[in-house]
Amino acid sequence: MEGPLKYIREGNGKVSRVIRMGTRKSQLARIQTDSVAGRLRELYPDVHLEIVAMSTIGDKILDTALSKIGEKSLFTKELENALERNEVDIVVHSLKDLPTSLPPGFTIGAILQRENPHDAVVLHPKNAGLTLDSLPEKSVIGTSSLRRAAQLKKRFPQLEFENIRGNLNTRLKKLDEKDDYAAIILAAAGLKRMGWESRISQILGPEDCMYAVGQGALAVEVRAQDKDILEMVSVLHHPDTVLQCISERAFLRQLEGGCSVPVAVHTEVKGSMLYLTGAVYSLDGADCLKDTMQTVVEIDNKVSESAQECVHVGVTANSVSSSALEAAEKLGMDLANALLNKGAKDILTTARKLNDAR
Ligand code: DPM
């Protein structure tokens, strides 16, 4: 079924397809889309890429805490509608904003090399030189992430935590121009992409705060049936990042967690070993279940024949060894099952109820 695909006639009379990339209008989304467009233009100098910007419901209700809006597909729904109608062919997302099960008809055709996946502390200018350890008692830290708040409340009980919403620009403005927050917590990757690396005063290691599933990686979403586009974007896959993110997403899916649950991970690839640490927290961080498991992810060059059997937690990665992908997915599920056996479900159910009641 062909939709309203767009073609262009070039100077030499050759007709080529125009590939359209949909993006949200936020500055971060534009920067992320532009960087993927840049890579594609280098790889395919003959392809005509167009960028189509649209605003989404998520962008329009930025003042409500994300964890309160609940729906993870908030930022992605309208872009997916445009994909479905063939108005765009490619959508770039932060992987962590994509649900672990995509609606039918869509797939993640590429996961790019991960940026620094950790969270970072951005201080109010008056606190320059301080750290979460040395900030005065009862200092207010801005974050709307249940995951960040849970871990940091436990680790830094002398501090206080309050919601902060808005896109990155708005949050930095709220921090700098008011006296409401002593510091805010943001993903290092987003700050770096915006060119604000210099505002990072502290990177939080796994002992302080583990990151969100998929954090720091960009994902390219396409129509699952569009073989040409799938093949075109598949060269962007970064195999180690793909394996890490598949294990993280399988972990979250098995826990039945969405974007608003206090679930955190840490993964590493060392040689042919993939290590996954995963944890679930109560809202105050007092209850925590955490474990680490590993698996061999040997590259065997056995590439899957049918595209169907090669979808792992929404990701199509035919260019990556199928046995490694399967091992990564199984690792995430095994770790989740281990935590579920220890009572992870109760912790998450309680956290969800309390958050809904707030
Ligand atoms: C998700 C969360 C947040 C975003 C939840 C979490 C942070 C929400 C908040 C799933 N998506 O991390 O526990 O602080 O209120 C988001 C950011 C990026 C992608 C910004 C950020 C940039 C980093 C990346 C929002 N989505 O986390 O500071 O591309 O991974």
mmCIF file of C-alpha atoms and ligand atoms in Angstrom:
data_model
loop_
_atom_site.group_PDB
_atom_site.id
_atom_site.type_symbol
_atom_site.label_atom_id
_atom_site.label_comp_id
_atom_site.label_asym_id
_atom_site.label_seq_id
_atom_site.Cartn_x
_atom_site.Cartn_y
_atom_site.Cartn_z
ATOM 1 C CA MET A 1 0.000 0.000 0.000
ATOM 2 C CA GLU A 2 1.696 3.191 -1.167
ATOM 3 C CA GLY A 3 0.685 6.454 0.380
ATOM 4 C CA PRO A 4 1.364 10.010 -0.700
ATOM 5 C CA LEU A 5 5.089 9.494 -1.168
ATOM 6 C CA LYS A 6 6.942 12.481 -2.489
ATOM 7 C CA TYR A 7 9.390 12.453 -5.393
ATOM 8 C CA ILE A 8 11.662 15.066 -6.853
ATOM 9 C CA ARG A 9 13.093 15.414 -10.390
ATOM 10 C CA GLU A 10 16.750 16.300 -10.304
ATOM 11 C CA GLY A 11 18.723 18.424 -12.788
ATOM 12 C CA ASN A 12 19.852 15.344 -14.694
ATOM 13 C CA GLY A 13 16.259 14.193 -15.075
ATOM 14 C CA LYS A 14 16.636 11.428 -12.467
ATOM 15 C CA VAL A 15 13.633 11.013 -10.168
ATOM 16 C CA SER A 16 14.466 10.346 -6.516
ATOM 17 C CA ARG A 17 12.412 9.933 -3.407
ATOM 18 C CA VAL A 18 12.184 12.694 -0.846
ATOM 19 C CA ILE A 19 12.648 11.399 2.686
ATOM 20 C CA ARG A 20 10.852 13.451 5.303
ATOM 21 C CA MET A 21 11.908 13.567 8.947
ATOM 22 C CA GLY A 22 9.310 14.574 11.523
ATOM 23 C CA THR A 23 10.354 16.372 14.684
ATOM 24 C CA ARG A 24 8.845 18.077 17.694
ATOM 25 C CA LYS A 25 9.424 21.814 17.766
ATOM 26 C CA SER A 26 11.454 21.874 20.984
ATOM 27 C CA GLN A 27 15.052 22.951 20.600
ATOM 28 C CA LEU A 28 16.379 19.603 21.863
ATOM 29 C CA ALA A 29 14.189 17.643 19.442
ATOM 30 C CA ARG A 30 15.362 19.863 16.549
ATOM 31 C CA ILE A 31 19.012 19.409 17.493
ATOM 32 C CA GLN A 32 18.580 15.636 17.748
ATOM 33 C CA THR A 33 16.788 15.401 14.407
ATOM 34 C CA ASP A 34 19.368 17.647 12.726
ATOM 35 C CA SER A 35 22.223 15.472 13.990
ATOM 36 C CA VAL A 36 20.645 12.313 12.557
ATOM 37 C CA ALA A 37 19.863 14.184 9.312
ATOM 38 C CA GLY A 38 23.529 15.184 9.150
ATOM 39 C CA ARG A 39 24.645 11.569 9.468
ATOM 40 C CA LEU A 40 22.180 10.453 6.783
ATOM 41 C CA ARG A 41 23.281 13.206 4.394
ATOM 42 C CA GLU A 42 26.905 12.102 4.785
ATOM 43 C CA LEU A 43 25.994 8.475 4.152
ATOM 44 C CA TYR A 44 23.519 9.130 1.327
ATOM 45 C CA PRO A 45 24.506 12.337 -0.456
ATOM 46 C CA ASP A 46 21.951 11.679 -3.223
ATOM 47 C CA VAL A 47 18.912 11.428 -0.961
ATOM 48 C CA HIS A 48 16.689 14.482 -0.483
ATOM 49 C CA LEU A 49 15.979 14.949 3.229
ATOM 50 C CA GLU A 50 13.333 17.369 4.446
ATOM 51 C CA ILE A 51 12.587 18.222 8.068
ATOM 52 C CA VAL A 52 8.959 18.712 9.151
ATOM 53 C CA ALA A 53 8.459 20.311 12.590
ATOM 54 C CA MET A 54 5.241 19.838 14.597
ATOM 55 C CA SER A 55 4.085 20.578 18.131
ATOM 56 C CA THR A 56 2.706 17.711 20.229
ATOM 57 C CA ILE A 57 0.271 17.569 23.156
ATOM 58 C CA GLY A 58 3.251 16.926 25.421
ATOM 59 C CA ASP A 59 4.784 20.227 24.377
ATOM 60 C CA LYS A 60 1.502 22.066 24.977
ATOM 61 C CA ILE A 61 1.026 20.882 28.555
ATOM 62 C CA LEU A 62 4.596 21.213 29.724
ATOM 63 C CA ASP A 63 3.583 22.528 33.115
ATOM 64 C CA THR A 64 2.038 19.270 34.296
ATOM 65 C CA ALA A 65 4.463 16.774 35.788
ATOM 66 C CA LEU A 66 5.214 14.042 33.293
ATOM 67 C CA SER A 67 4.580 11.377 35.903
ATOM 68 C CA LYS A 68 1.087 12.837 36.379
ATOM 69 C CA ILE A 69 0.171 12.896 32.730
ATOM 70 C CA GLY A 70 0.926 9.231 32.778
ATOM 71 C CA GLU A 71 0.864 8.435 29.113
ATOM 72 C CA LYS A 72 4.282 7.691 27.786
ATOM 73 C CA SER A 73 3.267 8.141 24.183
ATOM 74 C CA LEU A 74 2.378 11.774 24.779
ATOM 75 C CA PHE A 75 5.292 13.208 22.869
ATOM 76 C CA THR A 76 5.322 10.470 20.262
ATOM 77 C CA LYS A 77 1.657 9.907 19.307
ATOM 78 C CA GLU A 78 1.265 12.802 16.877
ATOM 79 C CA LEU A 79 4.568 12.039 15.201
ATOM 80 C CA GLU A 80 3.469 8.428 14.810
ATOM 81 C CA ASN A 81 0.190 9.591 13.267
ATOM 82 C CA ALA A 82 2.184 11.559 10.701
ATOM 83 C CA LEU A 83 4.339 8.465 10.052
ATOM 84 C CA GLU A 84 1.231 6.360 9.577
ATOM 85 C CA ARG A 85 -0.231 8.834 7.080
ATOM 86 C CA ASN A 86 3.074 8.829 5.152
ATOM 87 C CA GLU A 87 3.455 12.550 5.863
ATOM 88 C CA VAL A 88 6.883 11.766 7.273
ATOM 89 C CA ASP A 89 9.144 8.710 6.898
ATOM 90 C CA ILE A 90 11.511 9.010 9.848
ATOM 91 C CA VAL A 91 11.102 10.289 13.390
ATOM 92 C CA VAL A 92 14.009 10.789 15.790
ATOM 93 C CA HIS A 93 13.323 10.367 19.519
ATOM 94 C CA SER A 94 15.236 10.115 22.756
ATOM 95 C CA LEU A 95 15.039 6.357 23.224
ATOM 96 C CA LYS A 96 13.998 6.791 26.845
ATOM 97 C CA ASP A 97 10.785 8.501 25.727
ATOM 98 C CA LEU A 98 9.703 5.515 23.613
ATOM 99 C CA PRO A 99 7.508 2.853 25.244
ATOM 100 C CA THR A 100 8.883 -0.702 25.411
ATOM 101 C CA SER A 101 5.997 -1.851 23.171
ATOM 102 C CA LEU A 102 5.425 0.307 20.126
ATOM 103 C CA PRO A 103 1.983 0.477 18.505
ATOM 104 C CA PRO A 104 1.589 -2.008 15.628
ATOM 105 C CA GLY A 105 3.093 -0.809 12.361
ATOM 106 C CA PHE A 106 6.045 1.016 13.904
ATOM 107 C CA THR A 107 9.558 -0.062 14.741
ATOM 108 C CA ILE A 108 12.826 1.419 15.945
ATOM 109 C CA GLY A 109 15.049 1.070 12.873
ATOM 110 C CA ALA A 110 18.190 2.469 14.457
ATOM 111 C CA ILE A 111 19.696 3.148 17.870
ATOM 112 C CA LEU A 112 22.681 5.462 17.678
ATOM 113 C CA GLN A 113 25.782 5.419 19.854
ATOM 114 C CA ARG A 114 24.899 6.450 23.346
ATOM 115 C CA GLU A 115 26.042 9.749 24.793
ATOM 116 C CA ASN A 116 26.968 9.913 28.471
ATOM 117 C CA PRO A 117 23.916 8.114 29.963
ATOM 118 C CA HIS A 118 24.244 9.566 33.494
ATOM 119 C CA ASP A 119 22.310 12.273 35.250
ATOM 120 C CA ALA A 120 23.962 15.586 36.051
ATOM 121 C CA VAL A 121 23.618 18.269 38.715
ATOM 122 C CA VAL A 122 23.106 21.845 37.497
ATOM 123 C CA LEU A 123 23.569 24.362 40.303
ATOM 124 C CA HIS A 124 21.981 27.741 40.877
ATOM 125 C CA PRO A 125 24.842 30.171 40.114
ATOM 126 C CA LYS A 126 24.938 31.261 43.783
ATOM 127 C CA ASN A 127 25.914 27.710 44.771
ATOM 128 C CA ALA A 128 28.884 27.465 42.404
ATOM 129 C CA GLY A 129 31.507 25.046 43.667
ATOM 130 C CA LEU A 130 29.128 23.011 45.846
ATOM 131 C CA THR A 131 27.983 19.385 45.390
ATOM 132 C CA LEU A 132 24.895 17.460 46.533
ATOM 133 C CA ASP A 133 27.012 16.502 49.584
ATOM 134 C CA SER A 134 28.030 20.029 50.482
ATOM 135 C CA LEU A 135 24.819 21.992 49.709
ATOM 136 C CA PRO A 136 23.236 23.457 52.881
ATOM 137 C CA GLU A 137 20.686 21.269 54.663
ATOM 138 C CA LYS A 138 17.107 21.532 53.305
ATOM 139 C CA SER A 139 18.312 22.866 49.960
ATOM 140 C CA VAL A 140 15.597 22.288 47.349
ATOM 141 C CA ILE A 141 16.510 20.139 44.351
ATOM 142 C CA GLY A 142 14.255 20.360 41.284
ATOM 143 C CA THR A 143 13.287 17.157 39.498
ATOM 144 C CA SER A 144 10.013 15.650 38.323
ATOM 145 C CA SER A 145 11.523 12.227 37.784
ATOM 146 C CA LEU A 146 10.278 9.661 40.314
ATOM 147 C CA ARG A 147 13.398 7.631 39.526
ATOM 148 C CA ARG A 148 15.794 10.483 40.358
ATOM 149 C CA ALA A 149 13.876 11.618 43.426
ATOM 150 C CA ALA A 150 13.659 8.086 44.881
ATOM 151 C CA GLN A 151 17.372 7.402 44.599
ATOM 152 C CA LEU A 152 18.536 10.843 45.691
ATOM 153 C CA LYS A 153 16.141 11.093 48.677
ATOM 154 C CA LYS A 154 17.679 7.939 50.074
ATOM 155 C CA ARG A 155 21.259 8.930 49.303
ATOM 156 C CA PHE A 156 20.968 12.621 50.363
ATOM 157 C CA PRO A 157 18.301 12.682 53.122
ATOM 158 C CA GLN A 158 19.330 16.207 54.165
ATOM 159 C CA LEU A 159 18.048 17.636 50.867
ATOM 160 C CA GLU A 160 14.475 18.357 49.718
ATOM 161 C CA PHE A 161 12.987 17.525 46.352
ATOM 162 C CA GLU A 162 10.362 19.385 44.358
ATOM 163 C CA ASN A 163 8.848 19.061 40.903
ATOM 164 C CA ILE A 164 10.087 21.198 38.055
ATOM 165 C CA ARG A 165 8.546 21.052 34.584
ATOM 166 C CA GLY A 166 9.069 22.549 31.185
ATOM 167 C CA ASN A 167 11.587 21.898 28.458
ATOM 168 C CA LEU A 168 15.293 22.264 29.166
ATOM 169 C CA ASN A 169 15.370 25.999 28.355
ATOM 170 C CA THR A 170 12.455 26.690 30.719
ATOM 171 C CA ARG A 171 13.993 24.659 33.535
ATOM 172 C CA LEU A 172 17.351 26.415 33.359
ATOM 173 C CA LYS A 173 15.526 29.741 33.374
ATOM 174 C CA LYS A 174 13.454 28.728 36.406
ATOM 175 C CA LEU A 175 16.674 27.708 38.160
ATOM 176 C CA ASP A 176 18.723 30.799 37.355
ATOM 177 C CA GLU A 177 16.110 33.563 37.550
ATOM 178 C CA LYS A 178 14.282 32.539 40.712
ATOM 179 C CA ASP A 179 15.302 31.408 44.154
ATOM 180 C CA ASP A 180 13.114 28.289 44.199
ATOM 181 C CA TYR A 181 15.777 25.674 43.549
ATOM 182 C CA ALA A 182 19.353 25.252 44.777
ATOM 183 C CA ALA A 183 20.006 22.856 41.899
ATOM 184 C CA ILE A 184 18.209 20.739 39.320
ATOM 185 C CA ILE A 185 18.932 17.254 37.982
ATOM 186 C CA LEU A 186 18.972 16.640 34.229
ATOM 187 C CA ALA A 187 20.351 14.047 31.842
ATOM 188 C CA ALA A 188 23.950 14.886 30.890
ATOM 189 C CA ALA A 189 23.172 13.860 27.282
ATOM 190 C CA GLY A 190 20.457 16.490 26.793
ATOM 191 C CA LEU A 191 22.628 19.235 28.303
ATOM 192 C CA LYS A 192 25.525 18.254 26.079
ATOM 193 C CA ARG A 193 23.388 18.261 22.922
ATOM 194 C CA MET A 194 22.065 21.731 23.805
ATOM 195 C CA GLY A 195 25.621 23.004 24.207
ATOM 196 C CA TRP A 196 25.239 23.498 27.953
ATOM 197 C CA GLU A 197 27.899 21.062 29.104
ATOM 198 C CA SER A 198 29.585 23.891 30.993
ATOM 199 C CA ARG A 199 26.581 24.023 33.375
ATOM 200 C CA ILE A 200 27.231 20.458 34.577
ATOM 201 C CA SER A 201 28.807 20.673 38.021
ATOM 202 C CA GLN A 202 28.597 16.998 38.933
ATOM 203 C CA ILE A 203 27.937 13.752 37.043
ATOM 204 C CA LEU A 204 26.043 11.231 39.166
ATOM 205 C CA GLY A 205 27.618 7.772 39.119
ATOM 206 C CA PRO A 206 25.633 4.570 39.704
ATOM 207 C CA GLU A 207 26.246 4.693 43.475
ATOM 208 C CA ASP A 208 24.341 8.018 43.629
ATOM 209 C CA CYS A 209 21.735 7.657 40.871
ATOM 210 C CA MET A 210 21.344 5.032 38.165
ATOM 211 C CA TYR A 211 19.925 6.185 34.841
ATOM 212 C CA ALA A 212 16.629 5.587 33.021
ATOM 213 C CA VAL A 213 16.137 2.792 30.504
ATOM 214 C CA GLY A 214 17.530 3.991 27.164
ATOM 215 C CA GLN A 215 18.830 7.300 28.535
ATOM 216 C CA GLY A 216 21.383 9.078 26.341
ATOM 217 C CA ALA A 217 20.620 7.102 23.169
ATOM 218 C CA LEU A 218 18.772 8.424 20.114
ATOM 219 C CA ALA A 219 16.269 6.177 18.359
ATOM 220 C CA VAL A 220 15.009 6.371 14.780
ATOM 221 C CA GLU A 221 11.382 5.301 14.431
ATOM 222 C CA VAL A 222 10.017 4.202 11.043
ATOM 223 C CA ARG A 223 7.096 2.271 9.533
ATOM 224 C CA ALA A 224 7.783 -1.426 10.146
ATOM 225 C CA GLN A 225 6.779 -2.284 6.556
ATOM 226 C CA ASP A 226 8.939 0.338 4.872
ATOM 227 C CA LYS A 227 11.855 -1.920 3.907
ATOM 228 C CA ASP A 228 13.715 0.801 1.955
ATOM 229 C CA ILE A 229 13.758 3.246 4.850
ATOM 230 C CA LEU A 230 14.526 0.472 7.360
ATOM 231 C CA GLU A 231 17.537 -0.567 5.346
ATOM 232 C CA MET A 232 18.627 3.010 4.889
ATOM 233 C CA VAL A 233 18.600 3.870 8.609
ATOM 234 C CA SER A 234 19.936 0.487 9.804
ATOM 235 C CA VAL A 235 23.536 1.570 9.128
ATOM 236 C CA LEU A 236 23.127 4.051 12.000
ATOM 237 C CA HIS A 237 22.834 1.211 14.554
ATOM 238 C CA HIS A 238 25.629 1.158 17.149
ATOM 239 C CA PRO A 239 25.800 -2.550 18.090
ATOM 240 C CA ASP A 240 26.994 -2.181 21.724
ATOM 241 C CA THR A 241 24.368 0.486 22.408
ATOM 242 C CA VAL A 242 21.711 -1.696 20.751
ATOM 243 C CA LEU A 243 22.567 -4.649 23.020
ATOM 244 C CA GLN A 244 22.639 -2.503 26.157
ATOM 245 C CA CYS A 245 19.341 -0.807 25.347
ATOM 246 C CA ILE A 246 17.590 -4.039 24.377
ATOM 247 C CA SER A 247 18.498 -5.563 27.745
ATOM 248 C CA GLU A 248 17.310 -2.406 29.552
ATOM 249 C CA ARG A 249 14.039 -2.256 27.618
ATOM 250 C CA ALA A 250 13.363 -5.966 28.140
ATOM 251 C CA PHE A 251 13.931 -5.409 31.882
ATOM 252 C CA LEU A 252 11.403 -2.549 31.988
ATOM 253 C CA ARG A 253 8.843 -4.348 29.817
ATOM 254 C CA GLN A 254 8.983 -7.459 31.996
ATOM 255 C CA LEU A 255 8.410 -5.270 35.080
ATOM 256 C CA GLU A 256 5.474 -3.678 33.238
ATOM 257 C CA GLY A 257 6.897 -0.262 33.978
ATOM 258 C CA GLY A 258 6.164 2.910 32.007
ATOM 259 C CA CYS A 259 8.085 6.185 31.894
ATOM 260 C CA SER A 260 6.728 7.246 35.249
ATOM 261 C CA VAL A 261 7.921 4.420 37.468
ATOM 262 C CA PRO A 262 10.942 4.528 39.769
ATOM 263 C CA VAL A 263 13.003 2.013 37.796
ATOM 264 C CA ALA A 264 16.703 2.540 37.061
ATOM 265 C CA VAL A 265 19.451 0.666 35.247
ATOM 266 C CA HIS A 266 23.174 0.554 34.513
ATOM 267 C CA THR A 267 24.696 -1.495 31.677
ATOM 268 C CA GLU A 268 28.190 -2.165 30.420
ATOM 269 C CA VAL A 269 29.701 -4.136 27.544
ATOM 270 C CA LYS A 270 33.150 -5.556 28.314
ATOM 271 C CA GLY A 271 34.549 -7.723 25.552
ATOM 272 C CA SER A 272 31.837 -10.250 24.786
ATOM 273 C CA MET A 273 30.075 -9.775 28.148
ATOM 274 C CA LEU A 274 26.990 -7.644 28.710
ATOM 275 C CA TYR A 275 26.336 -6.577 32.338
ATOM 276 C CA LEU A 276 22.963 -5.258 33.445
ATOM 277 C CA THR A 277 22.191 -3.788 36.864
ATOM 278 C CA GLY A 278 18.541 -2.948 37.444
ATOM 279 C CA ALA A 279 16.590 -1.615 40.402
ATOM 280 C CA VAL A 280 13.089 -0.664 41.507
ATOM 281 C CA TYR A 281 12.418 1.843 44.301
ATOM 282 C CA SER A 282 9.622 3.032 46.523
ATOM 283 C CA LEU A 283 8.899 6.761 46.036
ATOM 284 C CA ASP A 284 11.070 7.731 49.025
ATOM 285 C CA GLY A 285 13.802 5.290 48.010
ATOM 286 C CA ALA A 286 13.533 3.455 51.353
ATOM 287 C CA ASP A 287 12.528 0.189 49.692
ATOM 288 C CA CYS A 288 14.857 -0.913 46.944
ATOM 289 C CA LEU A 289 15.392 -4.151 45.061
ATOM 290 C CA LYS A 290 18.546 -4.244 42.987
ATOM 291 C CA ASP A 291 20.546 -6.947 41.276
ATOM 292 C CA THR A 292 23.170 -7.460 38.564
ATOM 293 C CA MET A 293 23.321 -10.208 35.939
ATOM 294 C CA GLN A 294 25.471 -10.802 32.890
ATOM 295 C CA THR A 295 25.441 -12.749 29.666
ATOM 296 C CA VAL A 296 27.744 -13.535 26.761
ATOM 297 C CA VAL A 297 26.846 -11.533 23.657
ATOM 298 C CA GLU A 298 29.079 -13.187 21.100
ATOM 299 C CA ILE A 299 28.834 -11.778 17.596
ATOM 300 C CA ASP A 300 28.230 -14.863 15.423
ATOM 301 C CA ASN A 301 27.360 -13.117 12.163
ATOM 302 C CA LYS A 302 24.225 -15.213 11.963
ATOM 303 C CA VAL A 303 21.922 -12.570 10.637
ATOM 304 C CA SER A 304 18.218 -13.273 10.793
ATOM 305 C CA GLU A 305 16.449 -14.186 7.551
ATOM 306 C CA SER A 306 12.981 -12.860 8.231
ATOM 307 C CA ALA A 307 12.581 -9.341 9.560
ATOM 308 C CA GLN A 308 9.689 -10.560 11.697
ATOM 309 C CA GLU A 309 11.710 -12.697 14.087
ATOM 310 C CA CYS A 310 14.249 -9.921 14.462
ATOM 311 C CA VAL A 311 12.154 -7.434 16.450
ATOM 312 C CA HIS A 312 13.308 -7.150 20.048
ATOM 313 C CA VAL A 313 11.407 -4.810 22.393
ATOM 314 C CA GLY A 314 10.350 -2.795 19.358
ATOM 315 C CA VAL A 315 13.818 -2.652 17.800
ATOM 316 C CA THR A 316 14.582 -4.035 14.316
ATOM 317 C CA ALA A 317 18.329 -4.690 14.108
ATOM 318 C CA ASN A 318 18.949 -7.123 11.273
ATOM 319 C CA SER A 319 22.539 -5.936 11.043
ATOM 320 C CA VAL A 320 23.330 -7.123 14.602
ATOM 321 C CA SER A 321 23.922 -10.800 15.459
ATOM 322 C CA SER A 322 20.571 -12.386 16.237
ATOM 323 C CA SER A 323 21.979 -14.611 18.993
ATOM 324 C CA ALA A 324 23.468 -11.546 20.724
ATOM 325 C CA LEU A 325 20.130 -9.711 20.479
ATOM 326 C CA GLU A 326 18.305 -12.713 21.925
ATOM 327 C CA ALA A 327 20.829 -13.025 24.765
ATOM 328 C CA ALA A 328 20.458 -9.309 25.583
ATOM 329 C CA GLU A 329 16.656 -9.520 25.642
ATOM 330 C CA LYS A 330 16.758 -12.645 27.804
ATOM 331 C CA LEU A 331 19.158 -10.933 30.241
ATOM 332 C CA GLY A 332 16.687 -8.115 30.815
ATOM 333 C CA MET A 333 13.800 -10.515 31.316
ATOM 334 C CA ASP A 334 15.790 -12.770 33.663
ATOM 335 C CA LEU A 335 16.845 -9.819 35.821
ATOM 336 C CA ALA A 336 13.263 -8.523 35.971
ATOM 337 C CA ASN A 337 11.990 -11.986 36.927
ATOM 338 C CA ALA A 338 14.592 -12.205 39.695
ATOM 339 C CA LEU A 339 13.363 -8.881 41.138
ATOM 340 C CA LEU A 340 9.696 -9.843 40.644
ATOM 341 C CA ASN A 341 10.377 -12.984 42.701
ATOM 342 C CA LYS A 342 11.664 -10.755 45.496
ATOM 343 C CA GLY A 343 8.541 -8.541 45.478
ATOM 344 C CA ALA A 344 9.236 -5.861 42.843
ATOM 345 C CA LYS A 345 5.580 -5.862 41.771
ATOM 346 C CA ASP A 346 4.407 -4.696 45.229
ATOM 347 C CA ILE A 347 6.945 -1.885 45.321
ATOM 348 C CA LEU A 348 5.921 -0.629 41.873
ATOM 349 C CA THR A 349 2.183 -0.961 42.522
ATOM 350 C CA THR A 350 2.473 1.021 45.744
ATOM 351 C CA ALA A 351 4.629 3.673 44.076
ATOM 352 C CA ARG A 352 2.101 4.046 41.263
ATOM 353 C CA LYS A 353 -0.850 4.351 43.674
ATOM 354 C CA LEU A 354 0.899 6.942 45.844
ATOM 355 C CA ASN A 355 1.941 8.965 42.824
ATOM 356 C CA ASP A 356 -1.591 8.920 41.394
ATOM 357 C CA ALA A 357 -2.971 10.087 44.749
ATOM 358 C CA ARG A 358 -0.606 13.082 45.004
HETATM 359 C C1 DPM B 1 11.725 10.313 30.805
HETATM 360 C C2 DPM B 1 12.027 10.855 32.060
HETATM 361 C C3 DPM B 1 12.409 12.191 31.834
HETATM 362 C C4 DPM B 1 12.306 12.437 30.434
HETATM 363 C C5 DPM B 1 11.944 10.101 33.372
HETATM 364 C C6 DPM B 1 13.301 9.790 34.000
HETATM 365 C C7 DPM B 1 12.778 13.198 32.882
HETATM 366 C C8 DPM B 1 11.510 13.850 33.401
HETATM 367 C C9 DPM B 1 11.742 14.967 34.344
HETATM 368 C C10 DPM B 1 11.282 8.937 30.487
HETATM 369 N N1 DPM B 1 11.869 11.281 29.841
HETATM 370 O O1 DPM B 1 14.375 10.049 33.457
HETATM 371 O O2 DPM B 1 13.300 9.237 35.129
HETATM 372 O O3 DPM B 1 12.884 15.267 34.761
HETATM 373 O O4 DPM B 1 10.734 15.602 34.678
HETATM 374 C C11 DPM B 1 13.802 13.553 28.704
HETATM 375 C C12 DPM B 1 15.078 14.210 28.723
HETATM 376 C C13 DPM B 1 15.818 13.680 27.655
HETATM 377 C C14 DPM B 1 14.989 12.766 27.006
HETATM 378 C C15 DPM B 1 15.516 15.250 29.679
HETATM 379 C C16 DPM B 1 16.172 14.712 30.948
HETATM 380 C C17 DPM B 1 17.234 14.015 27.205
HETATM 381 C C18 DPM B 1 18.221 12.883 27.487
HETATM 382 C C19 DPM B 1 18.112 11.692 26.551
HETATM 383 C C20 DPM B 1 12.598 13.711 29.658
HETATM 384 N N2 DPM B 1 13.774 12.753 27.638
HETATM 385 O O5 DPM B 1 16.017 13.537 31.328
HETATM 386 O O6 DPM B 1 16.882 15.529 31.602
HETATM 387 O O7 DPM B 1 17.998 11.880 25.323
HETATM 388 O O8 DPM B 1 18.172 10.554 27.053
#
